[in-house]
mmCIF file of C-alpha atoms in Angstrom:
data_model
loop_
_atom_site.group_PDB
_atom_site.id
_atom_site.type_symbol
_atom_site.label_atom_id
_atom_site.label_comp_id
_atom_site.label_asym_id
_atom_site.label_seq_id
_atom_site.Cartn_x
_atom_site.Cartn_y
_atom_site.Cartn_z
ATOM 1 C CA UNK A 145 82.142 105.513 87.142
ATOM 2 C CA UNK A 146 84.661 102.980 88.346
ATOM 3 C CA UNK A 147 83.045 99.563 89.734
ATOM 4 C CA UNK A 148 84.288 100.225 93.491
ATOM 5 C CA UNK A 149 81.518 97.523 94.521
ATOM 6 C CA UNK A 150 84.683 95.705 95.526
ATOM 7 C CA UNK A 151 86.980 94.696 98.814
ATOM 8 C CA UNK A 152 89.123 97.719 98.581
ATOM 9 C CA UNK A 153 91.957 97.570 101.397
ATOM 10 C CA UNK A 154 94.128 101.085 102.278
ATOM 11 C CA UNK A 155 97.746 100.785 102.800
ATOM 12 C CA UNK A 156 98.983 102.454 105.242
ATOM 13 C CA UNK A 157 101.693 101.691 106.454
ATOM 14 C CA UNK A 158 111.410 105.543 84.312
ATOM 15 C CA UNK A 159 114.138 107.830 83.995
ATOM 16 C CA UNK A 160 117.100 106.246 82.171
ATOM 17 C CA UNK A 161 117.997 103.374 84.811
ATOM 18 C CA UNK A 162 122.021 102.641 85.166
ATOM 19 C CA UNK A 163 121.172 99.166 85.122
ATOM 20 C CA UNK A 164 118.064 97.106 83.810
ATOM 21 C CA UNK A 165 116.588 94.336 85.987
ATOM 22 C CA UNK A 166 116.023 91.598 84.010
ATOM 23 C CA UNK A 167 112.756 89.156 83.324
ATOM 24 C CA UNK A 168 114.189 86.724 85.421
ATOM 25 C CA UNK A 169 113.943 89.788 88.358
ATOM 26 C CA UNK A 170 110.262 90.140 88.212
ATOM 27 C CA UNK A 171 108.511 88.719 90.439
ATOM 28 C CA UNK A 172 104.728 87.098 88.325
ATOM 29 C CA UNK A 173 103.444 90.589 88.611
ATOM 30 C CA UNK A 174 105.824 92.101 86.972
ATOM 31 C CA UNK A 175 107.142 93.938 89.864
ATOM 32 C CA UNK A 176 110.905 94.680 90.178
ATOM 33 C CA UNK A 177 113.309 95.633 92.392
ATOM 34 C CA UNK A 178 115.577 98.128 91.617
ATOM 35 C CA UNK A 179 119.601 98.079 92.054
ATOM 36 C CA UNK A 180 121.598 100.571 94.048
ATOM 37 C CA UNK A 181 122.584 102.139 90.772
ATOM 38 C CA UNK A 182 119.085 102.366 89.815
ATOM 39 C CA UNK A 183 117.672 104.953 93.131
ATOM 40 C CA UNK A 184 119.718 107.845 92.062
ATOM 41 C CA UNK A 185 117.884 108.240 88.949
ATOM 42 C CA UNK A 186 114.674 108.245 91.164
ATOM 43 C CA UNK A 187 116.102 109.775 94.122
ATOM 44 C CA UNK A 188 112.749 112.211 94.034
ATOM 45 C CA UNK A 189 110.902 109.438 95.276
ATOM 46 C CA UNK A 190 111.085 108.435 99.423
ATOM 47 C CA UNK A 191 110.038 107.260 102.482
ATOM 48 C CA UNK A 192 107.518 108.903 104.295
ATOM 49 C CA UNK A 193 107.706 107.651 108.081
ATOM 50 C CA UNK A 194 104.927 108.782 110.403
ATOM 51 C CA UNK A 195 105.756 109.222 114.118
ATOM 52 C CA UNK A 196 109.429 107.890 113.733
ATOM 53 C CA UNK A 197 112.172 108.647 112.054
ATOM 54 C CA UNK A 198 112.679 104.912 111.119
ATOM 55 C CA UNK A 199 109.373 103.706 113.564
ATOM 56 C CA UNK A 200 106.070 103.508 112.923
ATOM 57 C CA UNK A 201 104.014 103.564 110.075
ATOM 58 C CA UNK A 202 105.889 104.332 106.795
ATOM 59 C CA UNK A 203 104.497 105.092 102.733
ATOM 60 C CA UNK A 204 105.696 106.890 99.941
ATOM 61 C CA UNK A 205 106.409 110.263 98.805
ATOM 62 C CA UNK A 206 106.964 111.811 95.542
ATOM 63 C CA UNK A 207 109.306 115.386 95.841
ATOM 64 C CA UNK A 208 106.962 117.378 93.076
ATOM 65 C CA UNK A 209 108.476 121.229 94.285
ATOM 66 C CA UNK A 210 111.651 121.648 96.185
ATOM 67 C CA UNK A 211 109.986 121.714 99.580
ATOM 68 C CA UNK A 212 106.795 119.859 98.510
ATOM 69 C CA UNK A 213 106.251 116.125 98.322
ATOM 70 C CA UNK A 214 103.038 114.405 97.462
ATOM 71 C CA UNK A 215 101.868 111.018 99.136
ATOM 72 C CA UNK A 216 98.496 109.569 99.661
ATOM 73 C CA UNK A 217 96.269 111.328 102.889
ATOM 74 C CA UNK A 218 95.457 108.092 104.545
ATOM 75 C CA UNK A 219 99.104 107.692 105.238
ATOM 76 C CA UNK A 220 98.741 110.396 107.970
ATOM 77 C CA UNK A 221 96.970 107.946 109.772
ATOM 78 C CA UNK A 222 99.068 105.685 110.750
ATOM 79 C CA UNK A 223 99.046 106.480 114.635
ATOM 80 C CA UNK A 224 97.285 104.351 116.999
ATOM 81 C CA UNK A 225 93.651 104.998 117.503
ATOM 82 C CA UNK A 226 93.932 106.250 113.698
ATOM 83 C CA UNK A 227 95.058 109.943 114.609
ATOM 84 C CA UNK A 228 96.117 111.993 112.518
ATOM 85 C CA UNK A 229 100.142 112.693 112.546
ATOM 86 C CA UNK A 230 101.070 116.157 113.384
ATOM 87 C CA UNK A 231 103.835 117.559 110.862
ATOM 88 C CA UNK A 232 106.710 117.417 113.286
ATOM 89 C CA UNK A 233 105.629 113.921 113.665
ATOM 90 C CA UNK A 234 106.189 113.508 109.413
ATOM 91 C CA UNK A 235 109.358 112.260 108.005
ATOM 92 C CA UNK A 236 110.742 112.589 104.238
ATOM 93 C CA UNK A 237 113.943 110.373 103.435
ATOM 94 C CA UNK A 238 114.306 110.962 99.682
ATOM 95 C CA UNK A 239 116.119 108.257 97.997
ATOM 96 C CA UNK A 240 115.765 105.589 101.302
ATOM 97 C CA UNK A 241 117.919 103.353 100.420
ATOM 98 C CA UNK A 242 119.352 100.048 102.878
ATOM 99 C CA UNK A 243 119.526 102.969 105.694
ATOM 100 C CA UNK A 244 121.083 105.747 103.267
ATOM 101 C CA UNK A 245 118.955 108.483 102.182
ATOM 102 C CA UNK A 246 119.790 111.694 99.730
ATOM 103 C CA UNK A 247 117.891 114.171 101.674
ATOM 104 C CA UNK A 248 115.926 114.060 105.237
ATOM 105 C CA UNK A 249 113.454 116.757 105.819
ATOM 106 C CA UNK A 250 110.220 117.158 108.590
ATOM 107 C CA UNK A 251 106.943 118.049 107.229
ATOM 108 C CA UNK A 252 106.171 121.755 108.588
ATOM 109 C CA UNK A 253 102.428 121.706 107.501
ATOM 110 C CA UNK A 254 100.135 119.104 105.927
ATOM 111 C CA UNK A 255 97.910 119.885 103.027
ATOM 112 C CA UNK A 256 95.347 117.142 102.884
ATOM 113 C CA UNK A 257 92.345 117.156 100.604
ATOM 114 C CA UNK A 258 89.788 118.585 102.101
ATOM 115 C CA UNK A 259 87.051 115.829 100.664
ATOM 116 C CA UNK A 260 88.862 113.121 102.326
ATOM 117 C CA UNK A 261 87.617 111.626 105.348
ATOM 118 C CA UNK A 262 89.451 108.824 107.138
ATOM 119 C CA UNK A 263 87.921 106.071 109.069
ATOM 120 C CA UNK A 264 85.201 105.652 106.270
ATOM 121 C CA UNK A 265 84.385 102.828 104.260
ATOM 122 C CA UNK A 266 86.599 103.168 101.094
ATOM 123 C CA UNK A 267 84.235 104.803 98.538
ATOM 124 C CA UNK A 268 84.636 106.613 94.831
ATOM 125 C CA UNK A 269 84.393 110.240 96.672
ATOM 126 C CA UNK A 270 87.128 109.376 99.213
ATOM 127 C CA UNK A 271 89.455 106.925 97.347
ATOM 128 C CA UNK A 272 89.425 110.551 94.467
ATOM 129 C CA UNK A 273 90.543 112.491 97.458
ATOM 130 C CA UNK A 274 93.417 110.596 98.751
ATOM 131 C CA UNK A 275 96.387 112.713 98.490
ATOM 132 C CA UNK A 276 98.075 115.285 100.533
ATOM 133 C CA UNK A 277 100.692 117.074 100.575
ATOM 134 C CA UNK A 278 103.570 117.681 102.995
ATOM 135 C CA UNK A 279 105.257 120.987 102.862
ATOM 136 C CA UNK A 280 108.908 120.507 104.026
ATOM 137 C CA UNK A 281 110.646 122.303 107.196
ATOM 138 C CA UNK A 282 113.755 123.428 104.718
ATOM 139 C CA UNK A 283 113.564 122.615 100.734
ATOM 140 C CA UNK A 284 115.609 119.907 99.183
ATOM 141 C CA UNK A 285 117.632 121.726 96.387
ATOM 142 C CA UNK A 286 119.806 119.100 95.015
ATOM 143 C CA UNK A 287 117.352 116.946 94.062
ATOM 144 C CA UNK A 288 115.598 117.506 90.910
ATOM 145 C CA UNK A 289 111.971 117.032 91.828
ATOM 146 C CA UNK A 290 109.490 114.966 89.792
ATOM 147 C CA UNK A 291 107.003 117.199 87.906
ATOM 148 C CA UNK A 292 102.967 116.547 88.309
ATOM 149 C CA UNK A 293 100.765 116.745 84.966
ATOM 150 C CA UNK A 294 97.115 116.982 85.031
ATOM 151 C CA UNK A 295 95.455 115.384 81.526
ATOM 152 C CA UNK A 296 92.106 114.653 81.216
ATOM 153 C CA UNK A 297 93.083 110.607 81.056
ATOM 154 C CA UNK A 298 96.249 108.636 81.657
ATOM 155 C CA UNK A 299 97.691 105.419 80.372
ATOM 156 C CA UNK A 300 96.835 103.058 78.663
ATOM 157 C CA UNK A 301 100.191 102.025 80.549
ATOM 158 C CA UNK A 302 101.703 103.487 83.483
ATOM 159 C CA UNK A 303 104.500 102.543 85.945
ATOM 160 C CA UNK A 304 104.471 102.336 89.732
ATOM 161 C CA UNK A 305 107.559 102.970 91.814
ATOM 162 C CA UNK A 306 107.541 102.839 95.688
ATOM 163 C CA UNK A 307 108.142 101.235 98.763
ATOM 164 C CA UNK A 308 106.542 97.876 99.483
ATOM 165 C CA UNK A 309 106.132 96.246 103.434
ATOM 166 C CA UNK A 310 108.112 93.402 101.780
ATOM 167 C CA UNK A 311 110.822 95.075 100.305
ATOM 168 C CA UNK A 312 111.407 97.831 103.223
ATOM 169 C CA UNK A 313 114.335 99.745 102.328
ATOM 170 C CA UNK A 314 114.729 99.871 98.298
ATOM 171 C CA UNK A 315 112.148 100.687 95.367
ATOM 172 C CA UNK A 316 110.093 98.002 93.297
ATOM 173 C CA UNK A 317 108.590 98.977 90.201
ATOM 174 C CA UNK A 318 105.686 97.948 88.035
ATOM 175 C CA UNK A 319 106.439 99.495 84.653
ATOM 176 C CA UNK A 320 104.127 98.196 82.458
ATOM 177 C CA UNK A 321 100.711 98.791 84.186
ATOM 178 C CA UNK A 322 97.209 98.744 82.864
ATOM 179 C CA UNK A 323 94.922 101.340 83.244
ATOM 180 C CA UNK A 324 92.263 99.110 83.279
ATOM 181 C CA UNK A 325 88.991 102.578 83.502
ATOM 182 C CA UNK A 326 89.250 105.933 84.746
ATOM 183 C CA UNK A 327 87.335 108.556 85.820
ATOM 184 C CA UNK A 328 87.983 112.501 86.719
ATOM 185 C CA UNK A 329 90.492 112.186 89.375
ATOM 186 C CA UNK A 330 90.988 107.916 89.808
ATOM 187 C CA UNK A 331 91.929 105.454 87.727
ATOM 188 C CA UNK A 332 91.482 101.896 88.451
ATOM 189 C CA UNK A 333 94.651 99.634 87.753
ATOM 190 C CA UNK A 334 95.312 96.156 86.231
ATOM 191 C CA UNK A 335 98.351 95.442 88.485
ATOM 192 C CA UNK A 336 98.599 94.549 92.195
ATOM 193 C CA UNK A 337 100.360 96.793 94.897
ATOM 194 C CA UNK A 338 101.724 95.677 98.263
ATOM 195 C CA UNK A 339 101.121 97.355 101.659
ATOM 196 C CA UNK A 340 103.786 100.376 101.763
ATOM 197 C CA UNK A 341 103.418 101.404 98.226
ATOM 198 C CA UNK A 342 100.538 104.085 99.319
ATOM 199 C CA UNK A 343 101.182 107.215 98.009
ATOM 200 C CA UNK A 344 103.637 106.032 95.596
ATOM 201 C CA UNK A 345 103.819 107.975 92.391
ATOM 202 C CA UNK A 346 101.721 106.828 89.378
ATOM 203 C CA UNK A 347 104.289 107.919 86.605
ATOM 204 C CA UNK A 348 103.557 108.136 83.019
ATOM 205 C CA UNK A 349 106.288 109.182 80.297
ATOM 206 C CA UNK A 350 106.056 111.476 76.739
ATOM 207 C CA UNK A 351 109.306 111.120 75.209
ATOM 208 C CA UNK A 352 112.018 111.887 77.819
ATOM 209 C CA UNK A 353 110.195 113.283 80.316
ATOM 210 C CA UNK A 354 108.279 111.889 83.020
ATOM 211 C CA UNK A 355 105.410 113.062 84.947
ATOM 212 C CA UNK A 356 103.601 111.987 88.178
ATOM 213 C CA UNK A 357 99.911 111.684 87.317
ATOM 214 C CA UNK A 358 98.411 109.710 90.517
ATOM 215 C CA UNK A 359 99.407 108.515 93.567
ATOM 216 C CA UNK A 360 98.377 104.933 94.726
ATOM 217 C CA UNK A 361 95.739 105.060 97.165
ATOM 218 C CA UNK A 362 93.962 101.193 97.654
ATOM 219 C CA UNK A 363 94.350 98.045 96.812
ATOM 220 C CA UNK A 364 91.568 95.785 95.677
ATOM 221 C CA UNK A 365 90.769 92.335 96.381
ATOM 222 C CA UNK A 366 89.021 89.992 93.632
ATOM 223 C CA UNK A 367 89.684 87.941 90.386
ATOM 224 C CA UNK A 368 88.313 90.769 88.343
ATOM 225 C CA UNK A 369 90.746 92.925 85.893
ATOM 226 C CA UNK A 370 90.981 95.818 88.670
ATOM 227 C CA UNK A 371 93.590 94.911 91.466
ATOM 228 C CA UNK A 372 94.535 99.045 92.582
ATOM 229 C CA UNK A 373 93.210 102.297 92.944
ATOM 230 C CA UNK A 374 95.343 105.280 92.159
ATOM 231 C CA UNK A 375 93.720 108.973 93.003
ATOM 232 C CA UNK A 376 94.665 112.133 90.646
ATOM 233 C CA UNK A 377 95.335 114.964 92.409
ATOM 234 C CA UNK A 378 93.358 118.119 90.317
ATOM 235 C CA UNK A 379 95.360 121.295 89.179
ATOM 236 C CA UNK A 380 92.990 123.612 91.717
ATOM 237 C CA UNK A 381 94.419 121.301 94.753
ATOM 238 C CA UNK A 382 98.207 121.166 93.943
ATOM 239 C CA UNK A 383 97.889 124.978 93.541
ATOM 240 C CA UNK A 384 96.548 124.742 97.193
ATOM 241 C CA UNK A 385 92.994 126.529 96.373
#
């Protein structure tokens, strides 16, 4: 079991890159920002804006089926009072980008886990259950969408790419994170995340091909070796049973 005796905070809020960021463009976590030339390689990945289309609370959203993207559930909260966003209140802006996107959809239903319960303290049970899925108004069919694997463990290094509350309107990415312990569906990560990068894919790569195999879920406070949380979404809930 992962040692979740800790502060753990919710956020709510690589393919073949055209250009490499440099050292000097990491920041001492090793997150870095990616160019303009970099986001259409990871146009798949996007803004999810609750209540707004550009208001409100915002995370992000991996497209893993052509009208299916998969974020973290807590992001549905984002309303005041902590209610629940309705669908037509649920906005996907695929490769967001300084106020250019590839693809803008609505959410027509919301698949959340069904063992997730917001409003409780952050736990093992709930932090595993932290993803949802948003099932589109219209599918996205120019964009090739990011595949989701299930193995039994992940890592030993993955990378993060998402949205971050300081970096609003282009992707920063981790790629050379620790998977510090894991258990079935979580894994506890060595490197930090900012508020924003809920639901951001966890992405791990076997030869060419890359694969979403978590989605960030909490943060976590502390010196220790553990500083996020990232849920794995099982095969029986991604095939909506």
């Amino acid at each position: 079991m992962l040692p979740l005796l800790l502060a753990v905070a919710l956020g709510a809020a690589a393919l073949p890159a055209a250009h490499a960021a440099g050292a000097r463009d990491r920041d001492r976590n090793g997150a870095e920002p990616l160019a303009e030339a970099q986001h259409r390689a990871w146009r798949a990945i996007g803004r999810v804006n609750v209540a707004g289309f550009d208001t409100g609370g915002f995370c992000t959203g991996t497209l893993i089926a052509p009208d299916r993207v998969l974020t973290a559930a807590h992001c549905l909260y984002a309303l005041r009072g902590g209610t629940k966003a309705q669908p037509g209140q649920v906005h996907f802006l695929a490769g967001w980008y300084k106020g250019t996107y590839a693809a803008h959809r609505t959410a027509s239903a919301i698949l959340s886990n069904p063992g997730f319960h917001p409003g409780k303290k952050p736990d093992s049970r709930s932090l595993r259950a932290d993803v949802a899925i948003l099932v589109l108004e219209a599918p996205i069919t120019d964009i090739p969408p990011l595949p989701v694997a299930t193995p039994d463990l992940v890592g030993p290094r993955v990378t993060v790419i998402g949205y971050r509350r300081d970096r609003l309107n282009a992707l920063t990415r981790v790629a050379d994170c620790r998977v510090v312990v894991q258990s079935p569906g979580m894994a506890a990560l060595g490197c930090p995340v900012v508020q924003g990068t809920s639901g951001a894919p966890v992405l791990q790569r076997e030869g060419s091909r890359w694969s979403v195999v978590g989605v960030v879920s909490a943060s976590v406070s502390g010196a220790g070796e553990i500083h996020s949380v990232a849920a794995r979404p099982s095969a029986t809930f991604l095939a909506g049973r």
